[in-house]
Amino acid sequence: VAANIVTLGGMVFLAGVVGEDSSAEQLERLLQERGVSAALARSRGQTTTVKTRVMVEGRQVLRLDDERPPLSADTELIRAVTAVLADPAANIRVVVVSDYNKGAMSREVIACVMQEARRPGVPVLVDARPVTAAAYVGASLYKPNLREAVELATSSGTVYLTLTGTEMTADIVAVQVKSTGAKTTVAV
């Protein structure tokens, strides 16, 4: 996604956690080659997540993920995020957060992102697992998939996801739509 944005003429700054290994070095090299600026916090004893796609006749048939929950890299990640978001020369126009509850986006890192981005009025677009959704109160857009939206909308038989409620607020909530054959399921 980051490389595609650069290809379209945008500028991208990517922050995340990697291990101290050859996969991290390869990722940094590939990002640099594609013109993506990155601050990758190195976590000692951690291995960098590697996703291997198995392709058959041009179609992905399988994806193998080699990942382990990251060890704490909060300080480095917060420092990198704060430096970029607080720098007027960076001219940040939007912040996109992908938080799949793998451990890199701790409550402290999320709070830093939300505080620093919202201060200058920068929209924050979030794709996060329901377990961390409440930490993104104030996001401009929250995008669960359909299963996640149902999980968020039902808790012990009560609906608690609203556009103006206190549990989760966002200017927009977008839901992925799945189409299977003649049946299309849409959640609003």
mmCIF file with all atom_site columns, N, CA and C in Angstrom, residues 75-145:
data_model
loop_
_atom_site.group_PDB
_atom_site.id
_atom_site.type_symbol
_atom_site.label_atom_id
_atom_site.label_alt_id
_atom_site.label_comp_id
_atom_site.label_asym_id
_atom_site.label_entity_id
_atom_site.label_seq_id
_atom_site.pdbx_PDB_ins_code
_atom_site.Cartn_x
_atom_site.Cartn_y
_atom_site.Cartn_z
_atom_site.occupancy
_atom_site.B_iso_or_equiv
_atom_site.pdbx_formal_charge
_atom_site.auth_seq_id
_atom_site.auth_comp_id
_atom_site.auth_asym_id
_atom_site.auth_atom_id
_atom_site.pdbx_PDB_model_num
ATOM 1   N N  . THR A 1 75  ? 9.123   2.802  23.420 1.00 0.00 ? 75  THR A N  1
ATOM 2   C CA . THR A 1 75  ? 9.888   4.043  23.481 1.00 0.00 ? 75  THR A CA 1
ATOM 3   C C  . THR A 1 75  ? 10.365  4.468  22.107 1.00 0.00 ? 75  THR A C  1
ATOM 4   N N  . GLU A 1 76  ? 10.957  3.550  21.362 1.00 0.00 ? 76  GLU A N  1
ATOM 5   C CA . GLU A 1 76  ? 11.460  3.879  20.032 1.00 0.00 ? 76  GLU A CA 1
ATOM 6   C C  . GLU A 1 76  ? 10.329  4.234  19.072 1.00 0.00 ? 76  GLU A C  1
ATOM 7   N N  . LEU A 1 77  ? 9.239   3.478  19.138 1.00 0.00 ? 77  LEU A N  1
ATOM 8   C CA . LEU A 1 77  ? 8.118   3.717  18.241 1.00 0.00 ? 77  LEU A CA 1
ATOM 9   C C  . LEU A 1 77  ? 7.445   5.053  18.555 1.00 0.00 ? 77  LEU A C  1
ATOM 10  N N  . ILE A 1 78  ? 7.221   5.341  19.828 1.00 0.00 ? 78  ILE A N  1
ATOM 11  C CA . ILE A 1 78  ? 6.626   6.618  20.227 1.00 0.00 ? 78  ILE A CA 1
ATOM 12  C C  . ILE A 1 78  ? 7.513   7.773  19.804 1.00 0.00 ? 78  ILE A C  1
ATOM 13  N N  . ARG A 1 79  ? 8.825   7.639  19.983 1.00 0.00 ? 79  ARG A N  1
ATOM 14  C CA . ARG A 1 79  ? 9.764   8.692  19.586 1.00 0.00 ? 79  ARG A CA 1
ATOM 15  C C  . ARG A 1 79  ? 9.670   8.951  18.074 1.00 0.00 ? 79  ARG A C  1
ATOM 16  N N  . ALA A 1 80  ? 9.630   7.881  17.282 1.00 0.00 ? 80  ALA A N  1
ATOM 17  C CA . ALA A 1 80  ? 9.565   8.032  15.825 1.00 0.00 ? 80  ALA A CA 1
ATOM 18  C C  . ALA A 1 80  ? 8.252   8.668  15.388 1.00 0.00 ? 80  ALA A C  1
ATOM 19  N N  . VAL A 1 81  ? 7.144   8.195  15.942 1.00 0.00 ? 81  VAL A N  1
ATOM 20  C CA . VAL A 1 81  ? 5.826   8.726  15.572 1.00 0.00 ? 81  VAL A CA 1
ATOM 21  C C  . VAL A 1 81  ? 5.708   10.193 15.986 1.00 0.00 ? 81  VAL A C  1
ATOM 22  N N  . THR A 1 82  ? 6.100   10.500 17.211 1.00 0.00 ? 82  THR A N  1
ATOM 23  C CA . THR A 1 82  ? 6.015   11.877 17.701 1.00 0.00 ? 82  THR A CA 1
ATOM 24  C C  . THR A 1 82  ? 6.868   12.818 16.861 1.00 0.00 ? 82  THR A C  1
ATOM 25  N N  . ALA A 1 83  ? 8.082   12.390 16.523 1.00 0.00 ? 83  ALA A N  1
ATOM 26  C CA . ALA A 1 83  ? 8.980   13.244 15.732 1.00 0.00 ? 83  ALA A CA 1
ATOM 27  C C  . ALA A 1 83  ? 8.362   13.609 14.395 1.00 0.00 ? 83  ALA A C  1
ATOM 28  N N  . VAL A 1 84  ? 7.749   12.651 13.734 1.00 0.00 ? 84  VAL A N  1
ATOM 29  C CA . VAL A 1 84  ? 7.166   12.928 12.421 1.00 0.00 ? 84  VAL A CA 1
ATOM 30  C C  . VAL A 1 84  ? 5.879   13.740 12.539 1.00 0.00 ? 84  VAL A C  1
ATOM 31  N N  . LEU A 1 85  ? 4.978   13.334 13.428 1.00 0.00 ? 85  LEU A N  1
ATOM 32  C CA . LEU A 1 85  ? 3.695   14.028 13.532 1.00 0.00 ? 85  LEU A CA 1
ATOM 33  C C  . LEU A 1 85  ? 3.843   15.450 14.062 1.00 0.00 ? 85  LEU A C  1
ATOM 34  N N  . ALA A 1 86  ? 4.867   15.703 14.869 1.00 0.00 ? 86  ALA A N  1
ATOM 35  C CA . ALA A 1 86  ? 5.062   17.040 15.436 1.00 0.00 ? 86  ALA A CA 1
ATOM 36  C C  . ALA A 1 86  ? 5.879   17.954 14.521 1.00 0.00 ? 86  ALA A C  1
ATOM 37  N N  . ASP A 1 87  ? 6.444   17.413 13.453 1.00 0.00 ? 87  ASP A N  1
ATOM 38  C CA . ASP A 1 87  ? 7.295   18.191 12.552 1.00 0.00 ? 87  ASP A CA 1
ATOM 39  C C  . ASP A 1 87  ? 6.456   18.858 11.467 1.00 0.00 ? 87  ASP A C  1
ATOM 40  N N  . PRO A 1 88  ? 6.329   20.200 11.517 1.00 0.00 ? 88  PRO A N  1
ATOM 41  C CA . PRO A 1 88  ? 5.520   20.889 10.501 1.00 0.00 ? 88  PRO A CA 1
ATOM 42  C C  . PRO A 1 88  ? 6.041   20.670 9.080  1.00 0.00 ? 88  PRO A C  1
ATOM 43  N N  . ALA A 1 89  ? 7.335   20.460 8.944  1.00 0.00 ? 89  ALA A N  1
ATOM 44  C CA . ALA A 1 89  ? 7.917   20.250 7.615  1.00 0.00 ? 89  ALA A CA 1
ATOM 45  C C  . ALA A 1 89  ? 7.459   18.932 7.001  1.00 0.00 ? 89  ALA A C  1
ATOM 46  N N  . ALA A 1 90  ? 7.015   17.992 7.839  1.00 0.00 ? 90  ALA A N  1
ATOM 47  C CA . ALA A 1 90  ? 6.560   16.705 7.320  1.00 0.00 ? 90  ALA A CA 1
ATOM 48  C C  . ALA A 1 90  ? 5.257   16.841 6.546  1.00 0.00 ? 90  ALA A C  1
ATOM 49  N N  . ASN A 1 91  ? 4.497   17.898 6.824  1.00 0.00 ? 91  ASN A N  1
ATOM 50  C CA . ASN A 1 91  ? 3.252   18.178 6.112  1.00 0.00 ? 91  ASN A CA 1
ATOM 51  C C  . ASN A 1 91  ? 2.331   16.951 6.072  1.00 0.00 ? 91  ASN A C  1
ATOM 52  N N  . ILE A 1 92  ? 2.121   16.341 7.236  1.00 0.00 ? 92  ILE A N  1
ATOM 53  C CA . ILE A 1 92  ? 1.271   15.154 7.337  1.00 0.00 ? 92  ILE A CA 1
ATOM 54  C C  . ILE A 1 92  ? -0.176  15.557 7.070  1.00 0.00 ? 92  ILE A C  1
ATOM 55  N N  . ARG A 1 93  ? -0.814  14.871 6.131  1.00 0.00 ? 93  ARG A N  1
ATOM 56  C CA . ARG A 1 93  ? -2.206  15.185 5.785  1.00 0.00 ? 93  ARG A CA 1
ATOM 57  C C  . ARG A 1 93  ? -3.187  14.127 6.253  1.00 0.00 ? 93  ARG A C  1
ATOM 58  N N  . VAL A 1 94  ? -2.688  12.910 6.497  1.00 0.00 ? 94  VAL A N  1
ATOM 59  C CA . VAL A 1 94  ? -3.552  11.826 6.977  1.00 0.00 ? 94  VAL A CA 1
ATOM 60  C C  . VAL A 1 94  ? -2.665  10.788 7.675  1.00 0.00 ? 94  VAL A C  1
ATOM 61  N N  . VAL A 1 95  ? -3.216  10.172 8.721  1.00 0.00 ? 95  VAL A N  1
ATOM 62  C CA . VAL A 1 95  ? -2.525  9.089  9.411  1.00 0.00 ? 95  VAL A CA 1
ATOM 63  C C  . VAL A 1 95  ? -3.383  7.840  9.247  1.00 0.00 ? 95  VAL A C  1
ATOM 64  N N  . VAL A 1 96  ? -2.756  6.767  8.776  1.00 0.00 ? 96  VAL A N  1
ATOM 65  C CA . VAL A 1 96  ? -3.440  5.492  8.608  1.00 0.00 ? 96  VAL A CA 1
ATOM 66  C C  . VAL A 1 96  ? -2.820  4.509  9.598  1.00 0.00 ? 96  VAL A C  1
ATOM 67  N N  . VAL A 1 97  ? -3.671  3.898  10.431 1.00 0.00 ? 97  VAL A N  1
ATOM 68  C CA . VAL A 1 97  ? -3.194  2.947  11.431 1.00 0.00 ? 97  VAL A CA 1
ATOM 69  C C  . VAL A 1 97  ? -3.762  1.571  11.120 1.00 0.00 ? 97  VAL A C  1
ATOM 70  N N  . SER A 1 98  ? -2.870  0.601  10.966 1.00 0.00 ? 98  SER A N  1
ATOM 71  C CA . SER A 1 98  ? -3.275  -0.807 10.853 1.00 0.00 ? 98  SER A CA 1
ATOM 72  C C  . SER A 1 98  ? -2.846  -1.476 12.145 1.00 0.00 ? 98  SER A C  1
ATOM 73  N N  . ASP A 1 99  ? -3.826  -1.865 12.943 1.00 0.00 ? 99  ASP A N  1
ATOM 74  C CA . ASP A 1 99  ? -3.547  -2.462 14.251 1.00 0.00 ? 99  ASP A CA 1
ATOM 75  C C  . ASP A 1 99  ? -4.258  -3.796 14.317 1.00 0.00 ? 99  ASP A C  1
ATOM 76  N N  . TYR A 1 100 ? -3.519  -4.861 14.099 1.00 0.00 ? 100 TYR A N  1
ATOM 77  C CA . TYR A 1 100 ? -4.109  -6.194 14.094 1.00 0.00 ? 100 TYR A CA 1
ATOM 78  C C  . TYR A 1 100 ? -3.891  -6.920 15.415 1.00 0.00 ? 100 TYR A C  1
ATOM 79  N N  . ASN A 1 101 ? -3.665  -6.139 16.475 1.00 0.00 ? 101 ASN A N  1
ATOM 80  C CA . ASN A 1 101 ? -3.516  -6.662 17.835 1.00 0.00 ? 101 ASN A CA 1
ATOM 81  C C  . ASN A 1 101 ? -2.375  -7.681 17.930 1.00 0.00 ? 101 ASN A C  1
ATOM 82  N N  . LYS A 1 102 ? -1.265  -7.348 17.272 1.00 0.00 ? 102 LYS A N  1
ATOM 83  C CA . LYS A 1 102 ? -0.097  -8.224 17.313 1.00 0.00 ? 102 LYS A CA 1
ATOM 84  C C  . LYS A 1 102 ? 0.893   -7.780 18.386 1.00 0.00 ? 102 LYS A C  1
ATOM 85  N N  . GLY A 1 103 ? 0.641   -6.625 19.013 1.00 0.00 ? 103 GLY A N  1
ATOM 86  C CA . GLY A 1 103 ? 1.480   -6.179 20.111 1.00 0.00 ? 103 GLY A CA 1
ATOM 87  C C  . GLY A 1 103 ? 2.271   -4.918 19.851 1.00 0.00 ? 103 GLY A C  1
ATOM 88  N N  . ALA A 1 104 ? 2.465   -4.532 18.587 1.00 0.00 ? 104 ALA A N  1
ATOM 89  C CA . ALA A 1 104 ? 3.256   -3.335 18.298 1.00 0.00 ? 104 ALA A CA 1
ATOM 90  C C  . ALA A 1 104 ? 2.525   -2.065 18.708 1.00 0.00 ? 104 ALA A C  1
ATOM 91  N N  . MET A 1 105 ? 1.209   -2.057 18.553 1.00 0.00 ? 105 MET A N  1
ATOM 92  C CA . MET A 1 105 ? 0.419   -0.876 18.894 1.00 0.00 ? 105 MET A CA 1
ATOM 93  C C  . MET A 1 105 ? -0.095  -1.007 20.326 1.00 0.00 ? 105 MET A C  1
ATOM 94  N N  . SER A 1 106 ? 0.767   -0.698 21.279 1.00 0.00 ? 106 SER A N  1
ATOM 95  C CA . SER A 1 106 ? 0.374   -0.732 22.684 1.00 0.00 ? 106 SER A CA 1
ATOM 96  C C  . SER A 1 106 ? -0.561  0.444  22.966 1.00 0.00 ? 106 SER A C  1
ATOM 97  N N  . ARG A 1 107 ? -1.189  0.439  24.101 1.00 0.00 ? 107 ARG A N  1
ATOM 98  C CA . ARG A 1 107 ? -2.063  1.565  24.489 1.00 0.00 ? 107 ARG A CA 1
ATOM 99  C C  . ARG A 1 107 ? -1.290  2.877  24.468 1.00 0.00 ? 107 ARG A C  1
ATOM 100 N N  . GLU A 1 108 ? -0.021  2.841  24.879 1.00 0.00 ? 108 GLU A N  1
ATOM 101 C CA . GLU A 1 108 ? 0.804   4.056  24.906 1.00 0.00 ? 108 GLU A CA 1
ATOM 102 C C  . GLU A 1 108 ? 1.072   4.575  23.496 1.00 0.00 ? 108 GLU A C  1
ATOM 103 N N  . VAL A 1 109 ? 1.381   3.660  22.579 1.00 0.00 ? 109 VAL A N  1
ATOM 104 C CA . VAL A 1 109 ? 1.635   4.065  21.191 1.00 0.00 ? 109 VAL A CA 1
ATOM 105 C C  . VAL A 1 109 ? 0.356   4.604  20.559 1.00 0.00 ? 109 VAL A C  1
ATOM 106 N N  . ILE A 1 110 ? -0.771  3.927  20.788 1.00 0.00 ? 110 ILE A N  1
ATOM 107 C CA . ILE A 1 110 ? -2.053  4.388  20.247 1.00 0.00 ? 110 ILE A CA 1
ATOM 108 C C  . ILE A 1 110 ? -2.379  5.781  20.775 1.00 0.00 ? 110 ILE A C  1
ATOM 109 N N  . ALA A 1 111 ? -2.213  5.992  22.076 1.00 0.00 ? 111 ALA A N  1
ATOM 110 C CA . ALA A 1 111 ? -2.496  7.307  22.680 1.00 0.00 ? 111 ALA A CA 1
ATOM 111 C C  . ALA A 1 111 ? -1.621  8.384  22.058 1.00 0.00 ? 111 ALA A C  1
ATOM 112 N N  . CYS A 1 112 ? -0.366  8.077  21.815 1.00 0.00 ? 112 CYS A N  1
ATOM 113 C CA . CYS A 1 112 ? 0.558   9.028  21.181 1.00 0.00 ? 112 CYS A CA 1
ATOM 114 C C  . CYS A 1 112 ? 0.086   9.383  19.780 1.00 0.00 ? 112 CYS A C  1
ATOM 115 N N  . VAL A 1 113 ? -0.267  8.376  18.988 1.00 0.00 ? 113 VAL A N  1
ATOM 116 C CA . VAL A 1 113 ? -0.730  8.608  17.614 1.00 0.00 ? 113 VAL A CA 1
ATOM 117 C C  . VAL A 1 113 ? -1.981  9.485  17.627 1.00 0.00 ? 113 VAL A C  1
ATOM 118 N N  . MET A 1 114 ? -2.952  9.119  18.455 1.00 0.00 ? 114 MET A N  1
ATOM 119 C CA . MET A 1 114 ? -4.217  9.860  18.483 1.00 0.00 ? 114 MET A CA 1
ATOM 120 C C  . MET A 1 114 ? -4.007  11.301 18.938 1.00 0.00 ? 114 MET A C  1
ATOM 121 N N  . GLN A 1 115 ? -3.198  11.495 19.964 1.00 0.00 ? 115 GLN A N  1
ATOM 122 C CA . GLN A 1 115 ? -2.952  12.845 20.481 1.00 0.00 ? 115 GLN A CA 1
ATOM 123 C C  . GLN A 1 115 ? -2.185  13.702 19.484 1.00 0.00 ? 115 GLN A C  1
ATOM 124 N N  . GLU A 1 116 ? -1.108  13.183 18.952 1.00 0.00 ? 116 GLU A N  1
ATOM 125 C CA . GLU A 1 116 ? -0.259  13.961 18.042 1.00 0.00 ? 116 GLU A CA 1
ATOM 126 C C  . GLU A 1 116 ? -0.949  14.247 16.714 1.00 0.00 ? 116 GLU A C  1
ATOM 127 N N  . ALA A 1 117 ? -1.708  13.289 16.194 1.00 0.00 ? 117 ALA A N  1
ATOM 128 C CA . ALA A 1 117 ? -2.362  13.486 14.900 1.00 0.00 ? 117 ALA A CA 1
ATOM 129 C C  . ALA A 1 117 ? -3.558  14.410 15.008 1.00 0.00 ? 117 ALA A C  1
ATOM 130 N N  . ARG A 1 118 ? -4.337  14.269 16.061 1.00 0.00 ? 118 ARG A N  1
ATOM 131 C CA . ARG A 1 118 ? -5.555  15.078 16.184 1.00 0.00 ? 118 ARG A CA 1
ATOM 132 C C  . ARG A 1 118 ? -5.238  16.530 16.529 1.00 0.00 ? 118 ARG A C  1
ATOM 133 N N  . ARG A 1 119 ? -4.087  16.780 17.155 1.00 0.00 ? 119 ARG A N  1
ATOM 134 C CA . ARG A 1 119 ? -3.723  18.150 17.527 1.00 0.00 ? 119 ARG A CA 1
ATOM 135 C C  . ARG A 1 119 ? -3.736  19.077 16.310 1.00 0.00 ? 119 ARG A C  1
ATOM 136 N N  . PRO A 1 120 ? -3.072  18.732 15.209 1.00 0.00 ? 120 PRO A N  1
ATOM 137 C CA . PRO A 1 120 ? -3.110  19.626 14.052 1.00 0.00 ? 120 PRO A CA 1
ATOM 138 C C  . PRO A 1 120 ? -4.318  19.397 13.149 1.00 0.00 ? 120 PRO A C  1
ATOM 139 N N  . GLY A 1 121 ? -5.264  18.569 13.584 1.00 0.00 ? 121 GLY A N  1
ATOM 140 C CA . GLY A 1 121 ? -6.454  18.331 12.773 1.00 0.00 ? 121 GLY A CA 1
ATOM 141 C C  . GLY A 1 121 ? -6.238  17.352 11.642 1.00 0.00 ? 121 GLY A C  1
ATOM 142 N N  . VAL A 1 122 ? -5.288  16.459 11.792 1.00 0.00 ? 122 VAL A N  1
ATOM 143 C CA . VAL A 1 122 ? -5.004  15.461 10.773 1.00 0.00 ? 122 VAL A CA 1
ATOM 144 C C  . VAL A 1 122 ? -5.978  14.294 10.937 1.00 0.00 ? 122 VAL A C  1
ATOM 145 N N  . PRO A 1 123 ? -6.683  13.898 9.871  1.00 0.00 ? 123 PRO A N  1
ATOM 146 C CA . PRO A 1 123 ? -7.581  12.750 9.999  1.00 0.00 ? 123 PRO A CA 1
ATOM 147 C C  . PRO A 1 123 ? -6.813  11.470 10.306 1.00 0.00 ? 123 PRO A C  1
ATOM 148 N N  . VAL A 1 124 ? -7.395  10.646 11.179 1.00 0.00 ? 124 VAL A N  1
ATOM 149 C CA . VAL A 1 124 ? -6.807  9.360  11.533 1.00 0.00 ? 124 VAL A CA 1
ATOM 150 C C  . VAL A 1 124 ? -7.743  8.271  11.035 1.00 0.00 ? 124 VAL A C  1
ATOM 151 N N  . LEU A 1 125 ? -7.246  7.433  10.120 1.00 0.00 ? 125 LEU A N  1
ATOM 152 C CA . LEU A 1 125 ? -8.013  6.328  9.554  1.00 0.00 ? 125 LEU A CA 1
ATOM 153 C C  . LEU A 1 125 ? -7.508  5.044  10.196 1.00 0.00 ? 125 LEU A C  1
ATOM 154 N N  . VAL A 1 126 ? -8.423  4.257  10.762 1.00 0.00 ? 126 VAL A N  1
ATOM 155 C CA . VAL A 1 126 ? -8.018  3.108  11.565 1.00 0.00 ? 126 VAL A CA 1
ATOM 156 C C  . VAL A 1 126 ? -8.614  1.807  11.044 1.00 0.00 ? 126 VAL A C  1
ATOM 157 N N  . ASP A 1 127 ? -7.755  0.804  10.902 1.00 0.00 ? 127 ASP A N  1
ATOM 158 C CA . ASP A 1 127 ? -8.165  -0.579 10.633 1.00 0.00 ? 127 ASP A CA 1
ATOM 159 C C  . ASP A 1 127 ? -7.600  -1.368 11.800 1.00 0.00 ? 127 ASP A C  1
ATOM 160 N N  . ALA A 1 128 ? -8.456  -1.689 12.779 1.00 0.00 ? 128 ALA A N  1
ATOM 161 C CA . ALA A 1 128 ? -7.987  -2.352 13.995 1.00 0.00 ? 128 ALA A CA 1
ATOM 162 C C  . ALA A 1 128 ? -8.931  -3.465 14.397 1.00 0.00 ? 128 ALA A C  1
ATOM 163 N N  . ARG A 1 129 ? -8.417  -4.388 15.146 1.00 0.00 ? 129 ARG A N  1
ATOM 164 C CA . ARG A 1 129 ? -9.230  -5.466 15.687 1.00 0.00 ? 129 ARG A CA 1
ATOM 165 C C  . ARG A 1 129 ? -10.154 -4.893 16.764 1.00 0.00 ? 129 ARG A C  1
ATOM 166 N N  . PRO A 1 130 ? -11.332 -5.494 16.935 1.00 0.00 ? 130 PRO A N  1
ATOM 167 C CA . PRO A 1 130 ? -12.295 -4.992 17.918 1.00 0.00 ? 130 PRO A CA 1
ATOM 168 C C  . PRO A 1 130 ? -11.748 -4.866 19.332 1.00 0.00 ? 130 PRO A C  1
ATOM 169 N N  . VAL A 1 131 ? -10.809 -5.731 19.724 1.00 0.00 ? 131 VAL A N  1
ATOM 170 C CA . VAL A 1 131 ? -10.287 -5.694 21.085 1.00 0.00 ? 131 VAL A CA 1
ATOM 171 C C  . VAL A 1 131 ? -9.590  -4.365 21.397 1.00 0.00 ? 131 VAL A C  1
ATOM 172 N N  . THR A 1 132 ? -9.075  -3.668 20.376 1.00 0.00 ? 132 THR A N  1
ATOM 173 C CA . THR A 1 132 ? -8.405  -2.389 20.605 1.00 0.00 ? 132 THR A CA 1
ATOM 174 C C  . THR A 1 132 ? -9.224  -1.197 20.121 1.00 0.00 ? 132 THR A C  1
ATOM 175 N N  . ALA A 1 133 ? -10.430 -1.421 19.644 1.00 0.00 ? 133 ALA A N  1
ATOM 176 C CA . ALA A 1 133 ? -11.241 -0.357 19.037 1.00 0.00 ? 133 ALA A CA 1
ATOM 177 C C  . ALA A 1 133 ? -11.460 0.828  19.960 1.00 0.00 ? 133 ALA A C  1
ATOM 178 N N  . ALA A 1 134 ? -11.745 0.586  21.229 1.00 0.00 ? 134 ALA A N  1
ATOM 179 C CA . ALA A 1 134 ? -12.050 1.676  22.156 1.00 0.00 ? 134 ALA A CA 1
ATOM 180 C C  . ALA A 1 134 ? -10.877 2.639  22.320 1.00 0.00 ? 134 ALA A C  1
ATOM 181 N N  . ALA A 1 135 ? -9.663  2.190  22.059 1.00 0.00 ? 135 ALA A N  1
ATOM 182 C CA . ALA A 1 135 ? -8.489  3.056  22.187 1.00 0.00 ? 135 ALA A CA 1
ATOM 183 C C  . ALA A 1 135 ? -8.442  4.112  21.085 1.00 0.00 ? 135 ALA A C  1
ATOM 184 N N  . TYR A 1 136 ? -9.217  3.927  20.025 1.00 0.00 ? 136 TYR A N  1
ATOM 185 C CA . TYR A 1 136 ? -9.187  4.845  18.891 1.00 0.00 ? 136 TYR A CA 1
ATOM 186 C C  . TYR A 1 136 ? -10.350 5.831  18.901 1.00 0.00 ? 136 TYR A C  1
ATOM 187 N N  . VAL A 1 137 ? -10.898 6.113  20.066 1.00 0.00 ? 137 VAL A N  1
ATOM 188 C CA . VAL A 1 137 ? -11.979 7.097  20.172 1.00 0.00 ? 137 VAL A CA 1
ATOM 189 C C  . VAL A 1 137 ? -11.489 8.404  19.556 1.00 0.00 ? 137 VAL A C  1
ATOM 190 N N  . GLY A 1 138 ? -12.300 8.981  18.687 1.00 0.00 ? 138 GLY A N  1
ATOM 191 C CA . GLY A 1 138 ? -11.933 10.227 18.024 1.00 0.00 ? 138 GLY A CA 1
ATOM 192 C C  . GLY A 1 138 ? -11.342 10.035 16.643 1.00 0.00 ? 138 GLY A C  1
ATOM 193 N N  . ALA A 1 139 ? -11.188 8.793  16.199 1.00 0.00 ? 139 ALA A N  1
ATOM 194 C CA . ALA A 1 139 ? -10.662 8.551  14.857 1.00 0.00 ? 139 ALA A CA 1
ATOM 195 C C  . ALA A 1 139 ? -11.633 9.120  13.819 1.00 0.00 ? 139 ALA A C  1
ATOM 196 N N  . SER A 1 140 ? -11.098 9.552  12.703 1.00 0.00 ? 140 SER A N  1
ATOM 197 C CA . SER A 1 140 ? -11.932 10.092 11.626 1.00 0.00 ? 140 SER A CA 1
ATOM 198 C C  . SER A 1 140 ? -12.667 8.974  10.900 1.00 0.00 ? 140 SER A C  1
ATOM 199 N N  . LEU A 1 141 ? -12.021 7.808  10.782 1.00 0.00 ? 141 LEU A N  1
ATOM 200 C CA . LEU A 1 141 ? -12.646 6.665  10.130 1.00 0.00 ? 141 LEU A CA 1
ATOM 201 C C  . LEU A 1 141 ? -12.176 5.415  10.838 1.00 0.00 ? 141 LEU A C  1
ATOM 202 N N  . TYR A 1 142 ? -13.119 4.534  11.126 1.00 0.00 ? 142 TYR A N  1
ATOM 203 C CA . TYR A 1 142 ? -12.802 3.236  11.714 1.00 0.00 ? 142 TYR A CA 1
ATOM 204 C C  . TYR A 1 142 ? -13.369 2.192  10.761 1.00 0.00 ? 142 TYR A C  1
ATOM 205 N N  . LYS A 1 143 ? -12.521 1.247  10.287 1.00 0.00 ? 143 LYS A N  1
ATOM 206 C CA . LYS A 1 143 ? -12.934 0.322  9.247  1.00 0.00 ? 143 LYS A CA 1
ATOM 207 C C  . LYS A 1 143 ? -12.797 -1.129 9.686  1.00 0.00 ? 143 LYS A C  1
ATOM 208 N N  . PRO A 1 144 ? -13.840 -1.663 10.336 1.00 0.00 ? 144 PRO A N  1
ATOM 209 C CA . PRO A 1 144 ? -13.814 -3.095 10.617 1.00 0.00 ? 144 PRO A CA 1
ATOM 210 C C  . PRO A 1 144 ? -14.315 -3.869 9.403  1.00 0.00 ? 144 PRO A C  1
ATOM 211 N N  . ASN A 1 145 ? -13.943 -5.152 9.320  1.00 0.00 ? 145 ASN A N  1
ATOM 212 C CA . ASN A 1 145 ? -14.591 -5.971 8.307  1.00 0.00 ? 145 ASN A CA 1
ATOM 213 C C  . ASN A 1 145 ? -15.961 -6.382 8.852  1.00 0.00 ? 145 ASN A C  1
#
